[in-house]
Amino acid sequence: MPKKPTPPTKIEQTTAAGRDAMLSDVPDGELRKSDNTRMRILNAAAYVLSQEGYAGTKLADIARRADLRISTLYYYFASREELVVAVLLTGSTQVRKHTEAALAALAPGIAPIDRLAVAVESHLRYVLEISHYTEAAVRNAGQMPEHLRAEVEKEQARYGKIWQKLVDDAVMGKDYPSPNERRALRLLILGALNWTVEWWTPSRASVDEVVSAALKMTRRALGAR
Amino acid sequence: MPKKPTPPTKIEQTTAAGRDAMLSDVPDGELRKSDNTRMRILNAAAYVLSQEGYAGTKLADIARRADLRISTLYYYFASREELVVAVLLTGSTQVRKHTEAALAALAPGIAPIDRLAVAVESHLRYVLEISHYTEAAVRNAGQMPEHLRAEVEKEQARYGKIWQKLVDDAVMGKDYPSPNERRALRLLILGALNWTVEWWTPSRASVDEVVSAALKMTRRALGAR
Amino acid sequence: MPKKPTPPTKIEQTTAAGRDAMLSDVPDGELRKSDNTRMRILNAAAYVLSQEGYAGTKLADIARRADLRISTLYYYFASREELVVAVLLTGSTQVRKHTEAALAALAPGIAPIDRLAVAVESHLRYVLEISHYTEAAVRNAGQMPEHLRAEVEKEQARYGKIWQKLVDDAVMGKDYPSPNERRALRLLILGALNWTVEWWTPSRASVDEVVSAALKMTRRALGAR
Amino acid sequence: MPKKPTPPTKIEQTTAAGRDAMLSDVPDGELRKSDNTRMRILNAAAYVLSQEGYAGTKLADIARRADLRISTLYYYFASREELVVAVLLTGSTQVRKHTEAALAALAPGIAPIDRLAVAVESHLRYVLEISHYTEAAVRNAGQMPEHLRAEVEKEQARYGKIWQKLVDDAVMGKDYPSPNERRALRLLILGALNWTVEWWTPSRASVDEVVSAALKMTRRALGAR
DNA sequence: CATGAATGAGGCTTCATTCAT
DNA sequence: AATGAATGAAGCCTCATTCAT
């Protein structure tokens, strides 16, 4: 395992893979202490961001949750902003990868509307059940100061493209004739899914029920019988 | 210690009516100057909140936009929080009233799905075209500190009830059989509409196109052919 | 007296005149409280800068000396840097004005070497006896971060020009033939004078003795018999 | 608690000789690696101090320039302050030794004014051309916190004594009659020389020109011709 | 009514320093 | 002999808030 030069301060997406490695029980053998700590910080930041939002996220909270002092954060990230961007980037990348994987696993001949349904379920479950990173990304996308948006939006555009194709392929007949309408449709659907983070809590309804409703809504909206 | 003569500081929703009054050409004679100023502050705050989000909203920005000094804000509102709550309450109340009015204007025998469609259009246009207050309310609902949510959520619950009835009435046949699913459906639809504030800009598509897509999506989702 | 708009945060040289006004016993009548406080801050900063140097100057020290809280400094200056620049600019401007005044008061026909001598004495006494501002400017000219030097150096260049003329006029015969040498001579003399702030203390020798030595040195260096 | 095997941490002036040894091609066999590294650190610190000043000098800069990690510096120096003091002492000692050597090389019967001239040239060239150590010492003499000055000032007093004798011997006749004036004269001259570090850059004038001006100024100031 | 002035609390960041390896 | 990791102290700065006028 190659030693990184010195202070590991740089923005790199922390992939879901790396994160999972950390969450599993694999002994540290392959990881430097520093990787571990960096991950702990990112995890803590993702959680706080998902709960408190961009402006409410304080380094003190992140440090407390990571069981470190504030100044230690600066050993790994050059600034609060860099840390936030790293989380959001990770979050955006994670859903995308997760959904891409789900789609890749499908049989080749599957109907477009079914592909879209798979994406809906994958996205929704990831946001609600799995990743604070993605919840953070979803909730804070619009709350970030101008100069931080560029990077995050680029990643999100990538995901958006995938979805647009899913929607375009699934649209039947002559509904939603214009590209603008189909773009709107895609964003309305993703909005419906993303907005769940604002209202869903495990106590009132199961994820399954939400997924079920979302799937019906989408299938019908796209013209399935 | 009675300091301020008649401190007009009280949280009351500023209704759309009041607001419109202010925007119209009614001679000032009808209004105390203080009403005027209070309204200017609220308008400014609504705008800033809709753009910057809860945490990004600074009194300095509001004061600048209202062409006042910061300390003046305290003549009208006891605290930043009170001002914010006033805006969000106003925003929530405004859409509700607006949508209620639109529904009230309908012929009695109209089909439930059509009533829902009217609500969709009314809501969407209000958020996107008309009211910074409502945009502020929509975007910041989830970003507020715990102790401020109560009031705002109460108003929103009221609106939610109206919508739930619209959805329940419009659902056809045996789809969405459980109340939980129908609740999820309502929130998915409202989420789709509310999320538009995160992505819609006049430059890429007209409101009409978004409305059109939203109407189709809703009608189909609810089972209309 | 025209009211300044609002927060008086802007860099303007505080002229010796303004400062003297503040130091004298003239009742505040003509001055806003704000002018007074701004002056107190500048005075405090000048003192601290002259004693501690650029890097050693802490806002806490300045605030303490001005009998204010740190945050109050920000009501008058946008940043530590702006305050420092204001002091150095003031300091540079002060000596220049003081020396210009001394020169202006001379009889027209006076010999160039005598004009130079007047400048030497004026400069030296101002730095050692009168102005912390100028001492601050002298001691910190070279210690400032790159991006702050521009403004200060411009003012200093202005003073440098005056001195160069004094030196050029006073140089007799064929010594120091090249402009570069005369420039060096000017800077050596000013250096000798400025460096006094590093070693002079009232306890070891009187200002008069230093002035006397400096005058002799200069007169002889320039070729007077 | 004996931690470090042979912690070479001790304040000793690194003489010009030692430094030259390091710069020359003598095979490393003669030097412990640690000497080598210690020297690298000192050199780096001298450079940074000469450029940034006491307060602007960061261990990070020194480490970067020495191509080491910050923590390594602590293997050789107990603290930042100790390192700084070592540099300044070295710098002060270097000029003194250099000038002493130049004076020692003179013929015995040489005139006092010529001895002084030799010292002027030696000092000036050393500061401007040769040693960052001395430049550091010169520029930071007055910027150091109280508790660090003692050692440095002691060394500088030693050099001052030599200069005072040079000046006293060179003064002719009845000028500068009092010891205080002669002390002032010495410090004015040294000030003129030292201040050159604040303004001289190779691009505007050659060292020779500055030296020439300084020599003429000194000779004349002392009454030669 | 409105504001100028002042402040306290709290956040971000830098940096020298320590220590186990 | 050198370094990676972690930290405490201290500084700068922002911002909501107060209060006399």
mmCIF file of C-alpha atoms in Angstrom, chain C residues 54-180:
data_model
loop_
_atom_site.group_PDB
_atom_site.id
_atom_site.type_symbol
_atom_site.label_atom_id
_atom_site.label_comp_id
_atom_site.label_asym_id
_atom_site.label_seq_id
_atom_site.Cartn_x
_atom_site.Cartn_y
_atom_site.Cartn_z
ATOM 1 C CA TYR C 54 3.313 44.047 12.317
ATOM 2 C CA ALA C 55 3.161 40.443 13.340
ATOM 3 C CA GLY C 56 3.209 41.131 17.015
ATOM 4 C CA THR C 57 0.280 43.486 16.846
ATOM 5 C CA LYS C 58 -2.863 41.851 18.145
ATOM 6 C CA LEU C 59 -6.327 43.245 17.946
ATOM 7 C CA ALA C 60 -6.715 42.473 21.611
ATOM 8 C CA ASP C 61 -3.880 44.875 22.454
ATOM 9 C CA ILE C 62 -5.302 47.603 20.295
ATOM 10 C CA ALA C 63 -8.754 47.172 21.737
ATOM 11 C CA ARG C 64 -7.449 47.219 25.277
ATOM 12 C CA ARG C 65 -5.491 50.367 24.654
ATOM 13 C CA ALA C 66 -8.494 52.036 23.056
ATOM 14 C CA ASP C 67 -10.691 50.819 25.879
ATOM 15 C CA LEU C 68 -13.023 48.984 23.575
ATOM 16 C CA ARG C 69 -13.962 45.425 22.752
ATOM 17 C CA ILE C 70 -12.374 43.764 19.791
ATOM 18 C CA SER C 71 -15.608 43.577 17.879
ATOM 19 C CA THR C 72 -15.947 47.315 18.052
ATOM 20 C CA LEU C 73 -12.845 47.673 15.924
ATOM 21 C CA TYR C 74 -14.801 46.051 13.135
ATOM 22 C CA TYR C 75 -17.347 48.785 13.255
ATOM 23 C CA TYR C 76 -14.657 51.154 12.068
ATOM 24 C CA PHE C 77 -12.318 48.989 10.050
ATOM 25 C CA ALA C 78 -13.167 46.086 7.857
ATOM 26 C CA SER C 79 -10.190 44.036 8.956
ATOM 27 C CA ARG C 80 -6.991 44.094 10.893
ATOM 28 C CA GLU C 81 -5.167 44.691 7.666
ATOM 29 C CA GLU C 82 -7.198 47.709 6.776
ATOM 30 C CA LEU C 83 -6.512 49.198 10.167
ATOM 31 C CA VAL C 84 -2.809 48.580 9.849
ATOM 32 C CA VAL C 85 -2.692 50.116 6.425
ATOM 33 C CA ALA C 86 -4.570 53.146 7.702
ATOM 34 C CA VAL C 87 -1.985 53.623 10.411
ATOM 35 C CA LEU C 88 0.986 53.250 8.122
ATOM 36 C CA LEU C 89 -0.531 55.528 5.547
ATOM 37 C CA THR C 90 -1.235 58.083 8.195
ATOM 38 C CA GLY C 91 2.273 57.741 9.521
ATOM 39 C CA SER C 92 3.880 58.185 6.155
ATOM 40 C CA THR C 93 1.689 61.091 5.298
ATOM 41 C CA GLN C 94 2.349 62.773 8.592
ATOM 42 C CA VAL C 95 6.117 62.960 8.281
ATOM 43 C CA ARG C 96 5.844 64.097 4.761
ATOM 44 C CA LYS C 97 3.453 66.889 5.621
ATOM 45 C CA HIS C 98 5.465 67.862 8.660
ATOM 46 C CA THR C 99 8.678 68.046 6.703
ATOM 47 C CA GLU C 100 7.040 69.808 3.794
ATOM 48 C CA ALA C 101 5.736 72.415 6.194
ATOM 49 C CA ALA C 102 9.165 72.915 7.716
ATOM 50 C CA LEU C 103 10.654 73.393 4.269
ATOM 51 C CA ALA C 104 7.901 75.738 3.183
ATOM 52 C CA ALA C 105 8.598 77.974 6.124
ATOM 53 C CA LEU C 106 12.180 78.614 5.032
ATOM 54 C CA ALA C 107 13.345 81.822 3.448
ATOM 55 C CA PRO C 108 13.497 81.519 -0.343
ATOM 56 C CA GLY C 109 17.193 82.066 -0.802
ATOM 57 C CA ILE C 110 18.396 79.515 1.644
ATOM 58 C CA ALA C 111 21.237 77.209 0.631
ATOM 59 C CA PRO C 112 20.329 73.710 -0.510
ATOM 60 C CA ILE C 113 22.470 72.103 2.143
ATOM 61 C CA ASP C 114 20.566 74.034 4.767
ATOM 62 C CA ARG C 115 17.274 72.915 3.355
ATOM 63 C CA LEU C 116 18.454 69.347 3.609
ATOM 64 C CA ALA C 117 19.534 69.920 7.181
ATOM 65 C CA VAL C 118 16.095 71.210 8.027
ATOM 66 C CA ALA C 119 14.550 68.092 6.541
ATOM 67 C CA VAL C 120 16.892 65.891 8.531
ATOM 68 C CA GLU C 121 15.998 67.535 11.769
ATOM 69 C CA SER C 122 12.304 67.643 10.998
ATOM 70 C CA HIS C 123 12.200 64.003 10.048
ATOM 71 C CA LEU C 124 14.243 62.817 12.973
ATOM 72 C CA ARG C 125 12.371 64.720 15.610
ATOM 73 C CA TYR C 126 9.046 63.692 14.191
ATOM 74 C CA VAL C 127 9.931 60.033 14.277
ATOM 75 C CA LEU C 128 11.560 60.055 17.678
ATOM 76 C CA GLU C 129 9.547 62.570 19.581
ATOM 77 C CA ILE C 130 6.200 63.094 18.043
ATOM 78 C CA SER C 131 4.471 60.366 16.169
ATOM 79 C CA HIS C 132 3.894 56.749 16.921
ATOM 80 C CA TYR C 133 2.249 56.642 13.530
ATOM 81 C CA THR C 134 5.454 57.483 11.802
ATOM 82 C CA GLU C 135 7.482 55.203 13.986
ATOM 83 C CA ALA C 136 5.052 52.458 13.104
ATOM 84 C CA ALA C 137 5.358 53.270 9.428
ATOM 85 C CA VAL C 138 9.113 53.307 9.586
ATOM 86 C CA ARG C 139 9.501 50.085 11.483
ATOM 87 C CA ASN C 140 6.961 48.062 9.614
ATOM 88 C CA ALA C 141 7.462 49.188 6.081
ATOM 89 C CA GLY C 142 9.443 46.086 5.294
ATOM 90 C CA GLN C 143 7.514 43.610 7.420
ATOM 91 C CA MET C 144 4.214 43.792 5.659
ATOM 92 C CA PRO C 145 2.713 41.048 3.566
ATOM 93 C CA GLU C 146 3.043 41.579 -0.122
ATOM 94 C CA HIS C 147 -0.518 42.508 -0.916
ATOM 95 C CA LEU C 148 -0.571 45.385 1.536
ATOM 96 C CA ARG C 149 2.532 47.113 0.387
ATOM 97 C CA ALA C 150 1.229 48.796 -2.707
ATOM 98 C CA GLU C 151 -0.639 51.641 -1.072
ATOM 99 C CA VAL C 152 1.942 52.306 1.548
ATOM 100 C CA GLU C 153 4.786 52.297 -0.896
ATOM 101 C CA LYS C 154 3.046 54.789 -3.091
ATOM 102 C CA GLU C 155 2.901 57.310 -0.295
ATOM 103 C CA GLN C 156 6.476 56.606 0.585
ATOM 104 C CA ALA C 157 7.605 57.092 -2.961
ATOM 105 C CA ARG C 158 6.081 60.527 -2.819
ATOM 106 C CA TYR C 159 8.180 61.381 0.193
ATOM 107 C CA GLY C 160 11.195 59.801 -1.427
ATOM 108 C CA LYS C 161 10.905 62.145 -4.360
ATOM 109 C CA ILE C 162 11.017 65.164 -2.136
ATOM 110 C CA TRP C 163 14.123 63.875 -0.449
ATOM 111 C CA GLN C 164 15.817 63.001 -3.657
ATOM 112 C CA LYS C 165 15.467 66.568 -4.806
ATOM 113 C CA LEU C 166 16.846 67.841 -1.518
ATOM 114 C CA VAL C 167 19.849 65.576 -1.852
ATOM 115 C CA ASP C 168 20.437 66.256 -5.517
ATOM 116 C CA ASP C 169 20.347 69.993 -4.942
ATOM 117 C CA ALA C 170 22.666 69.776 -1.986
ATOM 118 C CA VAL C 171 25.296 67.588 -3.547
ATOM 119 C CA MET C 172 28.314 69.720 -4.338
ATOM 120 C CA GLY C 173 30.873 69.319 -7.022
ATOM 121 C CA LYS C 174 31.597 66.043 -8.604
ATOM 122 C CA ASP C 175 31.076 63.650 -5.772
ATOM 123 C CA TYR C 176 28.250 61.144 -6.159
ATOM 124 C CA PRO C 177 28.231 61.660 -9.907
ATOM 125 C CA SER C 178 25.717 59.004 -10.942
ATOM 126 C CA PRO C 179 22.001 59.116 -10.190
ATOM 127 C CA ASN C 180 22.268 55.658 -8.682
#
